[in-house]
PDB file of C-alpha atoms in Angstrom:
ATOM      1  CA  UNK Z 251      -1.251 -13.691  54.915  1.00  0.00           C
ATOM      2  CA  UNK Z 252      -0.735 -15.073  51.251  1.00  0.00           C
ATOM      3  CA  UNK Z 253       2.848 -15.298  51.391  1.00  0.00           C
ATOM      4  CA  UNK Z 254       3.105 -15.897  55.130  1.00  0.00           C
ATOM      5  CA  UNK Z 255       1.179 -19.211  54.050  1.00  0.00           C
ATOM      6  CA  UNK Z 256       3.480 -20.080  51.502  1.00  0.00           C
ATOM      7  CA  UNK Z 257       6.278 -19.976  53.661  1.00  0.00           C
ATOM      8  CA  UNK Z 258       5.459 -21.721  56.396  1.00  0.00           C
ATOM      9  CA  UNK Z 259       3.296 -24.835  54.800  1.00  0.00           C
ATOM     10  CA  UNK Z 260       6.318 -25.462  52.667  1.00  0.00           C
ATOM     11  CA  UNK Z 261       8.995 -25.189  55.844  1.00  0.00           C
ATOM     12  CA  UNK Z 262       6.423 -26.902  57.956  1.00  0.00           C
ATOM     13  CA  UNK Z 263       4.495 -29.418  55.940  1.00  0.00           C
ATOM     14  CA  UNK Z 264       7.064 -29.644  53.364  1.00  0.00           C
ATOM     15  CA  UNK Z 265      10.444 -29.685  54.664  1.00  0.00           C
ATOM     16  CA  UNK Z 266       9.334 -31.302  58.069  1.00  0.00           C
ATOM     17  CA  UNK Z 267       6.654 -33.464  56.955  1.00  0.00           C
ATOM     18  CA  UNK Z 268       8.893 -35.259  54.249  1.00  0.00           C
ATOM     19  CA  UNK Z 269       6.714 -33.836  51.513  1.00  0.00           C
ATOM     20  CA  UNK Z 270       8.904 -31.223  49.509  1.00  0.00           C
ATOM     21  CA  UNK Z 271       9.803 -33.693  47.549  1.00  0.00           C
ATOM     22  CA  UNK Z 272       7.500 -36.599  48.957  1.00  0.00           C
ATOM     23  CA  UNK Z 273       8.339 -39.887  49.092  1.00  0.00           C
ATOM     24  CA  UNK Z 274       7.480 -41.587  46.019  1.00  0.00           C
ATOM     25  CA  UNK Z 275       4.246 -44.068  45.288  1.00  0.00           C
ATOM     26  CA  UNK Z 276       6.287 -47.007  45.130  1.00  0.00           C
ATOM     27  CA  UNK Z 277       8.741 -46.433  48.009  1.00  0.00           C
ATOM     28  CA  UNK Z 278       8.462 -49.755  50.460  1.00  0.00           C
ATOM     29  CA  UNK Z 279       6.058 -48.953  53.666  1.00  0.00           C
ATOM     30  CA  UNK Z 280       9.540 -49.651  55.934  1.00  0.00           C
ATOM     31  CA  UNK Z 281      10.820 -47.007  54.445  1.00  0.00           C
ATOM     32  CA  UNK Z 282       8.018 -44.335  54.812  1.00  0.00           C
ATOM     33  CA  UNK Z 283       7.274 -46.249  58.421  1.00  0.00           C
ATOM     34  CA  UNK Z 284      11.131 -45.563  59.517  1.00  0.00           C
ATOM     35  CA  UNK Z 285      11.117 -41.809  58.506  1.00  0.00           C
ATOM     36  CA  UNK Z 286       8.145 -41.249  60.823  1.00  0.00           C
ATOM     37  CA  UNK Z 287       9.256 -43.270  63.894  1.00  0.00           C
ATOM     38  CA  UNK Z 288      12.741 -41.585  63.211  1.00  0.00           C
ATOM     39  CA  UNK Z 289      11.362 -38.063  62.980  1.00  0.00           C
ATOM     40  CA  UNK Z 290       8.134 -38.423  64.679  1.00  0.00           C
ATOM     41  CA  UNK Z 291       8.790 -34.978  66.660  1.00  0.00           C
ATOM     42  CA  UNK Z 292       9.842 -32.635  63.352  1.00  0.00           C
ATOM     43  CA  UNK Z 293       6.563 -33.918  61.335  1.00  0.00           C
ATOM     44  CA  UNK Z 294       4.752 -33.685  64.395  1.00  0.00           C
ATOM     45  CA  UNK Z 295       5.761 -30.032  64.801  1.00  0.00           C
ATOM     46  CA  UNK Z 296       5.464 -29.639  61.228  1.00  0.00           C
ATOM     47  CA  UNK Z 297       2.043 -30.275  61.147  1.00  0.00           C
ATOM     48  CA  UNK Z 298       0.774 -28.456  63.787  1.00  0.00           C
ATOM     49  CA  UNK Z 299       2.631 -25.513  62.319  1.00  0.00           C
ATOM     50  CA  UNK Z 300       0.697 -26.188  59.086  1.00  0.00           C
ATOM     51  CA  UNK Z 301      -2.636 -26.729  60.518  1.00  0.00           C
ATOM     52  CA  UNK Z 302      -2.300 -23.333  62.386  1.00  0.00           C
ATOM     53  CA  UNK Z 303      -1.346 -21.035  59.732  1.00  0.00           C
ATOM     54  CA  UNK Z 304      -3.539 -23.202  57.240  1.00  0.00           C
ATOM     55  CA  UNK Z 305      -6.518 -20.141  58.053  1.00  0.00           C
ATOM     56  CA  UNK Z 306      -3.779 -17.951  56.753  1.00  0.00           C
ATOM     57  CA  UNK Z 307      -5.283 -19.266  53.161  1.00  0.00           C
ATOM     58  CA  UNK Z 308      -8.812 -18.454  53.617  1.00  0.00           C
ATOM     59  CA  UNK Z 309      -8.378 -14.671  55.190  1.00  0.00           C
ATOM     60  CA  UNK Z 310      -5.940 -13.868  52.330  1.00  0.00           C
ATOM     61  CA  UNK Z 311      -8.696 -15.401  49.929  1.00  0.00           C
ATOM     62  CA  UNK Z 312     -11.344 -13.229  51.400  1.00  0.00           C
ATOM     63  CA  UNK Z 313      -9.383 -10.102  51.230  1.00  0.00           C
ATOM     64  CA  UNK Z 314      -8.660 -10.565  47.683  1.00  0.00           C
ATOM     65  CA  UNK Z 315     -12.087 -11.358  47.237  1.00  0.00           C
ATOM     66  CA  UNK Z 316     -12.587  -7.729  49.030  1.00  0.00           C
ATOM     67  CA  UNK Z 317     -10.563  -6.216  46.636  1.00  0.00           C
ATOM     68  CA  UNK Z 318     -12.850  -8.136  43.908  1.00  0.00           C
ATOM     69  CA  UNK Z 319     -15.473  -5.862  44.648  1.00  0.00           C
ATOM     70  CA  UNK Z 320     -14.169  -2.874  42.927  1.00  0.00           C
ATOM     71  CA  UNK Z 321     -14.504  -4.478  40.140  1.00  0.00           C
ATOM     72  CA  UNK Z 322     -17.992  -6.242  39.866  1.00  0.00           C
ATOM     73  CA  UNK Z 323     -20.603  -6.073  42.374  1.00  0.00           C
ATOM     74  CA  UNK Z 324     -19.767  -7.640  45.579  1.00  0.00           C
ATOM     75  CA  UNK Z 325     -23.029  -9.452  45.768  1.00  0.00           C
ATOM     76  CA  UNK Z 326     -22.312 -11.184  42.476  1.00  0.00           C
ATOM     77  CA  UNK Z 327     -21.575 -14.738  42.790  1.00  0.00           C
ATOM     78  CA  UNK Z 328     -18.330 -14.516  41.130  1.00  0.00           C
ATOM     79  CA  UNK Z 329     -17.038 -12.777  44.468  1.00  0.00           C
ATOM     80  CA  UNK Z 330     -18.964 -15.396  46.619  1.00  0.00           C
ATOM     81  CA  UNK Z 331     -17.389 -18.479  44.607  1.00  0.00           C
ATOM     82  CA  UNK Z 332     -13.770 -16.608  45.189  1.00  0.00           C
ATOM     83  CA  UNK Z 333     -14.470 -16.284  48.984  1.00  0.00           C
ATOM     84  CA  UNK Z 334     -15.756 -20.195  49.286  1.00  0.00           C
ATOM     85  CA  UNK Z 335     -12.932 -21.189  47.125  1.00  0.00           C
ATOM     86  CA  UNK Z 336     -10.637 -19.829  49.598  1.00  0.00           C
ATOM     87  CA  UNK Z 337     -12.697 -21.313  52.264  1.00  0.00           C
ATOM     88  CA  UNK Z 338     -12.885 -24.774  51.073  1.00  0.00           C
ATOM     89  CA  UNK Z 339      -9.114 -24.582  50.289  1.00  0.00           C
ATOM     90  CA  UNK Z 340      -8.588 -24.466  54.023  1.00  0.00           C
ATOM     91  CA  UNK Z 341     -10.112 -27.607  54.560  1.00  0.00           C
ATOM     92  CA  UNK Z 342      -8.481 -29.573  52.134  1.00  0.00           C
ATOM     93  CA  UNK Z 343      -5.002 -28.713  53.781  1.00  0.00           C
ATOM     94  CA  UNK Z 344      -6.502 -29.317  57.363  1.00  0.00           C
ATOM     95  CA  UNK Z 345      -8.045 -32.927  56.917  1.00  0.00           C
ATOM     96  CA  UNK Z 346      -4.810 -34.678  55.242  1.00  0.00           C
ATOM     97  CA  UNK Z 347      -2.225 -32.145  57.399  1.00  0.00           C
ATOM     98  CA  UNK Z 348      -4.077 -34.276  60.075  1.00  0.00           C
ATOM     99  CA  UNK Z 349      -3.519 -37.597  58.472  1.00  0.00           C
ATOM    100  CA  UNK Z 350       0.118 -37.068  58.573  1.00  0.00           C
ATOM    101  CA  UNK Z 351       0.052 -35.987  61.795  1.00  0.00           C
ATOM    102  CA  UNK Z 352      -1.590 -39.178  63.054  1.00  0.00           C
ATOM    103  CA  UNK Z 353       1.180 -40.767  61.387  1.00  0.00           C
ATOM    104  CA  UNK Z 354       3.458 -39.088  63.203  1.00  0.00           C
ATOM    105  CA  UNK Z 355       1.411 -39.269  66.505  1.00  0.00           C
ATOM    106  CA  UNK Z 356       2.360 -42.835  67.894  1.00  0.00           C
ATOM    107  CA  UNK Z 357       4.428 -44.689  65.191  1.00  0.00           C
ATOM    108  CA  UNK Z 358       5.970 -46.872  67.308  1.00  0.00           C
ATOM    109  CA  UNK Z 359       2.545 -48.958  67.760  1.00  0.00           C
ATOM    110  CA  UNK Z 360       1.727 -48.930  63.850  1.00  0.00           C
ATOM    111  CA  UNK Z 361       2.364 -51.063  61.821  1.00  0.00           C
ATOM    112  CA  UNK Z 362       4.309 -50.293  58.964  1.00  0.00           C
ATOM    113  CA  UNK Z 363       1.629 -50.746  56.039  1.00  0.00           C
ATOM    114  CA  UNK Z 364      -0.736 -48.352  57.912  1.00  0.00           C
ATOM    115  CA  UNK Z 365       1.289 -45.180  58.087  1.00  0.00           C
ATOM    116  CA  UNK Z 366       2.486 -45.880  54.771  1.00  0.00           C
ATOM    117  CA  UNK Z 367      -1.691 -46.145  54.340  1.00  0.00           C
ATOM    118  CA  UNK Z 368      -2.076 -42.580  56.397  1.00  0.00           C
ATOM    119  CA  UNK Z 369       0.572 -40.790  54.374  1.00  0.00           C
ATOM    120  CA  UNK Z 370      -0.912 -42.094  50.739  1.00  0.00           C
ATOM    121  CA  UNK Z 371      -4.260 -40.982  51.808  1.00  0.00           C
ATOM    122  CA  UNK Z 372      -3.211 -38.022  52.537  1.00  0.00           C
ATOM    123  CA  UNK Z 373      -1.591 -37.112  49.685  1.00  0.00           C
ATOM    124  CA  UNK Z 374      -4.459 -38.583  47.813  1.00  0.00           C
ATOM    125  CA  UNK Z 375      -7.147 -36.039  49.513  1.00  0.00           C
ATOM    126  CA  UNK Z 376      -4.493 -33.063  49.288  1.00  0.00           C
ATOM    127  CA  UNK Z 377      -3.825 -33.840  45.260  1.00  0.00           C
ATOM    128  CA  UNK Z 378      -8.044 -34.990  44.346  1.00  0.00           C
ATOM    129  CA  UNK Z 379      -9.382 -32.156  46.661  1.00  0.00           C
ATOM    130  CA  UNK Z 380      -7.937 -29.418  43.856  1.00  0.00           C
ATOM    131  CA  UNK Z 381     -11.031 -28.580  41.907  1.00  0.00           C
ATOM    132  CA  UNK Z 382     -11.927 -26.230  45.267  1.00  0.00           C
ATOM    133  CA  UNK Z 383      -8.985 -24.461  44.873  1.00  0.00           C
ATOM    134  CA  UNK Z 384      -9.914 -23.923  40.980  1.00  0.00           C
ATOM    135  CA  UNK Z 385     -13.115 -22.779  42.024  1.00  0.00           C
ATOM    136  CA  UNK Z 386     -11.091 -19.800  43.084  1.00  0.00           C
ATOM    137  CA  UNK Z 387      -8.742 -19.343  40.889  1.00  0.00           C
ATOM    138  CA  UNK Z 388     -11.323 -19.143  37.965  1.00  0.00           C
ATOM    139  CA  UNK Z 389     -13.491 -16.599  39.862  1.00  0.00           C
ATOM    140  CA  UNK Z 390     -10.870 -14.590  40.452  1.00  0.00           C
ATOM    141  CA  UNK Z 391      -9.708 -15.028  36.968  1.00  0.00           C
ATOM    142  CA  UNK Z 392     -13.134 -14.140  35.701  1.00  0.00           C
ATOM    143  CA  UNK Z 393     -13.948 -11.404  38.106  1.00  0.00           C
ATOM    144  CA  UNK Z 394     -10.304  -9.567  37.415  1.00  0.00           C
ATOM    145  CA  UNK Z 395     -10.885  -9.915  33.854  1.00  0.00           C
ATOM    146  CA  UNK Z 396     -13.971  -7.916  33.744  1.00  0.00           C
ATOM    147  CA  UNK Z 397     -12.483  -5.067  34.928  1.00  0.00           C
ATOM    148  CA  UNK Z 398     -13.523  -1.877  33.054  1.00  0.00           C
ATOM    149  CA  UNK Z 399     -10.501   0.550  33.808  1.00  0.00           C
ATOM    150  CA  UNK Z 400      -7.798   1.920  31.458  1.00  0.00           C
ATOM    151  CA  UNK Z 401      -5.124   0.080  33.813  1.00  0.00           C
ATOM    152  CA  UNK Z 402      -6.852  -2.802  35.315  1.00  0.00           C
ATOM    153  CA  UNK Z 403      -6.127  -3.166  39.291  1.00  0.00           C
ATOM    154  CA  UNK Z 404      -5.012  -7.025  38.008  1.00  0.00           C
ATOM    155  CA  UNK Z 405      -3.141  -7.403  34.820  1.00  0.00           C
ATOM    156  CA  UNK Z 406      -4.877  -9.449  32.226  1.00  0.00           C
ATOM    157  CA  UNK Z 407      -1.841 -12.055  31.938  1.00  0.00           C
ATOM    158  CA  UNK Z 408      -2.050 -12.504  35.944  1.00  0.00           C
ATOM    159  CA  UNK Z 409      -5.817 -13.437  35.332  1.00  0.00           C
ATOM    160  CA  UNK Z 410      -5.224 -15.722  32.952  1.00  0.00           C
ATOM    161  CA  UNK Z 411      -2.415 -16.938  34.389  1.00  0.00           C
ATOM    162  CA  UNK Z 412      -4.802 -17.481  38.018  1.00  0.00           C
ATOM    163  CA  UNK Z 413      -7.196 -19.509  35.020  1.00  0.00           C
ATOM    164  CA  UNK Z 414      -4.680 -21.529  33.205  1.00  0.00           C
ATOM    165  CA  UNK Z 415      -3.573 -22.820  37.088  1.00  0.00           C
ATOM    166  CA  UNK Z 416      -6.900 -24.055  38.125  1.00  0.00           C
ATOM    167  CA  UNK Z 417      -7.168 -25.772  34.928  1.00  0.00           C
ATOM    168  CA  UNK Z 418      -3.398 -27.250  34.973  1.00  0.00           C
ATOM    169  CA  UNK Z 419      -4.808 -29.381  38.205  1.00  0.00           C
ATOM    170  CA  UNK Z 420      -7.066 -31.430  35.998  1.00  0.00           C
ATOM    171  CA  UNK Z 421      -3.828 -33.014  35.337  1.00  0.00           C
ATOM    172  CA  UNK Z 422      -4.090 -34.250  39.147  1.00  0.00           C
ATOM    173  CA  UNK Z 423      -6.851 -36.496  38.462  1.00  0.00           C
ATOM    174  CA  UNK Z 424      -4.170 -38.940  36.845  1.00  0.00           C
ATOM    175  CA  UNK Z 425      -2.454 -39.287  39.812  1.00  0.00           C
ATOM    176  CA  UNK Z 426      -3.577 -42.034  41.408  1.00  0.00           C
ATOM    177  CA  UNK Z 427      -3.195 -44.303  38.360  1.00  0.00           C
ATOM    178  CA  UNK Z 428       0.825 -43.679  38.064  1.00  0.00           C
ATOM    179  CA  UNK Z 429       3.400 -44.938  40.859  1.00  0.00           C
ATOM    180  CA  UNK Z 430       6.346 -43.197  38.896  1.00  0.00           C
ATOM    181  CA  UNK Z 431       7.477 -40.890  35.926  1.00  0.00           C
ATOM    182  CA  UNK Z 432       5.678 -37.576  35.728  1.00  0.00           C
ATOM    183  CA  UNK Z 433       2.320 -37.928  36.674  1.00  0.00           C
ATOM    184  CA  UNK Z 434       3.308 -39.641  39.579  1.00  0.00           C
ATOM    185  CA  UNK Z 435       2.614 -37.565  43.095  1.00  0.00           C
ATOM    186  CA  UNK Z 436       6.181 -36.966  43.172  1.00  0.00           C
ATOM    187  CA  UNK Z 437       6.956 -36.167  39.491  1.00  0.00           C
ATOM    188  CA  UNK Z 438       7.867 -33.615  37.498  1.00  0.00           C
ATOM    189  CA  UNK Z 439       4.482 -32.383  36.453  1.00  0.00           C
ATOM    190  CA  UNK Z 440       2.106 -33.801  39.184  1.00  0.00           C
ATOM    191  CA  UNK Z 441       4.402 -32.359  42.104  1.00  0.00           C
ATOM    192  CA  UNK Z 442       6.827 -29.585  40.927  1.00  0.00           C
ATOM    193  CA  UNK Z 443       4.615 -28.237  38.251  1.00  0.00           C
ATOM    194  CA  UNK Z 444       1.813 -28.184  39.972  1.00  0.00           C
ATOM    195  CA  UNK Z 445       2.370 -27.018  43.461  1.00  0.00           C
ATOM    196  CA  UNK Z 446       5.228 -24.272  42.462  1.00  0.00           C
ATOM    197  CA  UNK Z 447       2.471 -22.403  39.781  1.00  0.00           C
ATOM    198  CA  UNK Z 448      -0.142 -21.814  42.535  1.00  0.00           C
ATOM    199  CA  UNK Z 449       3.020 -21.166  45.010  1.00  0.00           C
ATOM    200  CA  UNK Z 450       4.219 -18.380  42.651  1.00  0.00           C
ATOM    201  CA  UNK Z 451       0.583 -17.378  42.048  1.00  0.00           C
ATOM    202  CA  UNK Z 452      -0.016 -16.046  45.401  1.00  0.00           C
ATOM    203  CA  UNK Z 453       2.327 -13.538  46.210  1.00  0.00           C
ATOM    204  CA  UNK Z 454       2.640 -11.921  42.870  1.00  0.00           C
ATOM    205  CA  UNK Z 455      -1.348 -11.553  43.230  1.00  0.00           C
ATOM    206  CA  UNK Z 456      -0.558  -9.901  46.712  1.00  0.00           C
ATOM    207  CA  UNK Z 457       1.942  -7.677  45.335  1.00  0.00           C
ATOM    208  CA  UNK Z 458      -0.729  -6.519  42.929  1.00  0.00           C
ATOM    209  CA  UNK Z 459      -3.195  -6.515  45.714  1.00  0.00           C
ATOM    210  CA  UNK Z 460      -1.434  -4.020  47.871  1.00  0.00           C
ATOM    211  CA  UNK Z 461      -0.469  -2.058  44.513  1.00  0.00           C
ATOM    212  CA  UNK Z 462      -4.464  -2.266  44.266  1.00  0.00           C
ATOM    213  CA  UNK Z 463      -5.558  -0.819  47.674  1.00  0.00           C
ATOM    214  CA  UNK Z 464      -3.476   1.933  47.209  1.00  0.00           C
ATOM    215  CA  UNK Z 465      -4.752   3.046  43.831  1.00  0.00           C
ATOM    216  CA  UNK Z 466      -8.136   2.253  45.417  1.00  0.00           C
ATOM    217  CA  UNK Z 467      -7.539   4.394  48.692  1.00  0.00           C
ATOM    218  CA  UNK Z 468      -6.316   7.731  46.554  1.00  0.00           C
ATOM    219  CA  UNK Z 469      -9.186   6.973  44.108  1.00  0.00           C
ATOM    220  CA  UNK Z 470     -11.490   7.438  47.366  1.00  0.00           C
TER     221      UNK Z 470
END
C-alpha cells in the first residue's frame, strides 16, 4: 500500500495535477488559470485518482504501526501517535487534493485570480499541514529505535533517517514567505528535497517491513 501510494499520487496528483514540478509562486494567475481550463479533464482525473488511493497512506501507516508492536508494547502511545500520524496524513492530502480539483471542476466560469487562489491554498495546506506527518515519522523513529534485538527488525540508520525527515519539514514553515529560489514551494529544497526524502522513505521502510514479518512469522 506504501509504494502503491507513491506511485500513483505522484502520476496522478503530480504529473496530472501540474504539481511535479508545480507551478511557481510568482507565475501570473493567466497562466495557472489557462493550464486548468486547458487540462481541466487530466487534473480532474488526477485528483480523483489521488483522493482514492490517498487511504492507501493510512492502512500502510497502521500496518507498520502493527509491526511496531514487536517492539514496544502496542498499547504504548508511541504506537498510537504512529497510527494517528498516518491517519492525519490522509487528511492533509484529501482537503487540498480537493482544492485542486475544484479548480479543475468548472474553470471556464472562474475567474482567473481565484483558481490561481484554489491552487496556492492548496499547496499552502499540503506544505503547513507537515508536522502530522512528523508526528509519525518520529514515533516510528523512536519506537524502531528501542528495539532490544541483536539485529533490529529496522536498522538504526532507517530510524534515524524516518527522524531526520520529520524534522527536515520544519524547513516548510518558510515557505510561504519566499516566491522563488529554494525555499520557494517549487525550489530546490522546499519541493525536491522535501517531498523525494519521505518518497524514498516509504518503500525502503516496506522492504524492511516485509523482511520484518517474515523474521517475525518463523520467530512464532
Amino acid at each position: 500500500m506504501g509504494p502503491l501510494f507513491v506511485l500513483v499520487f505522484y502520476a496522478c496528483w503530480g504529473v496530472l495535477g501540474h504539481n511535479f514540478p508545480p507551478f511557481t509562486p510568482d507565475t501570473p494567475a493567466s497562466v495557472v488559470a489557462s493550464y486548468f481550463r486547458e487540462n481541466a479533464g487530466s487534473v480532474r482525473l488526477g485528483m480523483v485518482m489521488a483522493m482514492t488511493f490517498a487511504p492507501a497512506y493510512g492502512v500502510w501507516g497502521y500496518a507498520v504501526a502493527k509491526v511496531l508492536e514487536q517492539v514496544i508494547e502496542k498499547d504504548s502511545i508511541v504506537v498510537q501517535l504512529a497510527r494517528v500520524g498516518a491517519a492525519w496524513t490522509v487528511i492533509t492530502l484529501l482537503v487540498p487534493t480537493s482544492f485542486w480539483l475544484t479548480a479543475a471542476f468548472r474553470p471556464e466560469a472562474l475567474p482567473d485570480w481565484m483558481i490561481q487562489m484554489l491552487y496556492d491554498m492548496a499547496w499552502l495546506l499540503i506544505d503547513l499541514a507537515y508536522a502530522v506527518t512528523s508526528v509519525q515519522l518520529f514515533a516510528l523513529g523512536a519506537g524502531f529505535l528501542a528495539d532490544k534485538r541483536a539485529v533490529p527488525l529496522v536498522p538504526k540508520w532507517l530510524a534515524w533517517y524516518g527522524i531526520w525527515v520529520g524534522f527536515m519539514f520544519i524547513l516548510e514553515c518558510v515557505m510561504p514567505y519566499f516566491r522563488n529560489g529554494a525555499f520557494a514551494r517549487s525550489g530546490i529544497l522546499n519541493f525536491w528535497i522535501e517531498f523525494l526524502i519521505w518518497m524514498a522513505w516509504v518503500p525502503v521502510l516496506t522492504a524492511y517491513m516485509f523482511k520484518a514479518i517474515g523474521r517475525i512469522e518463523r520467530g512464532e
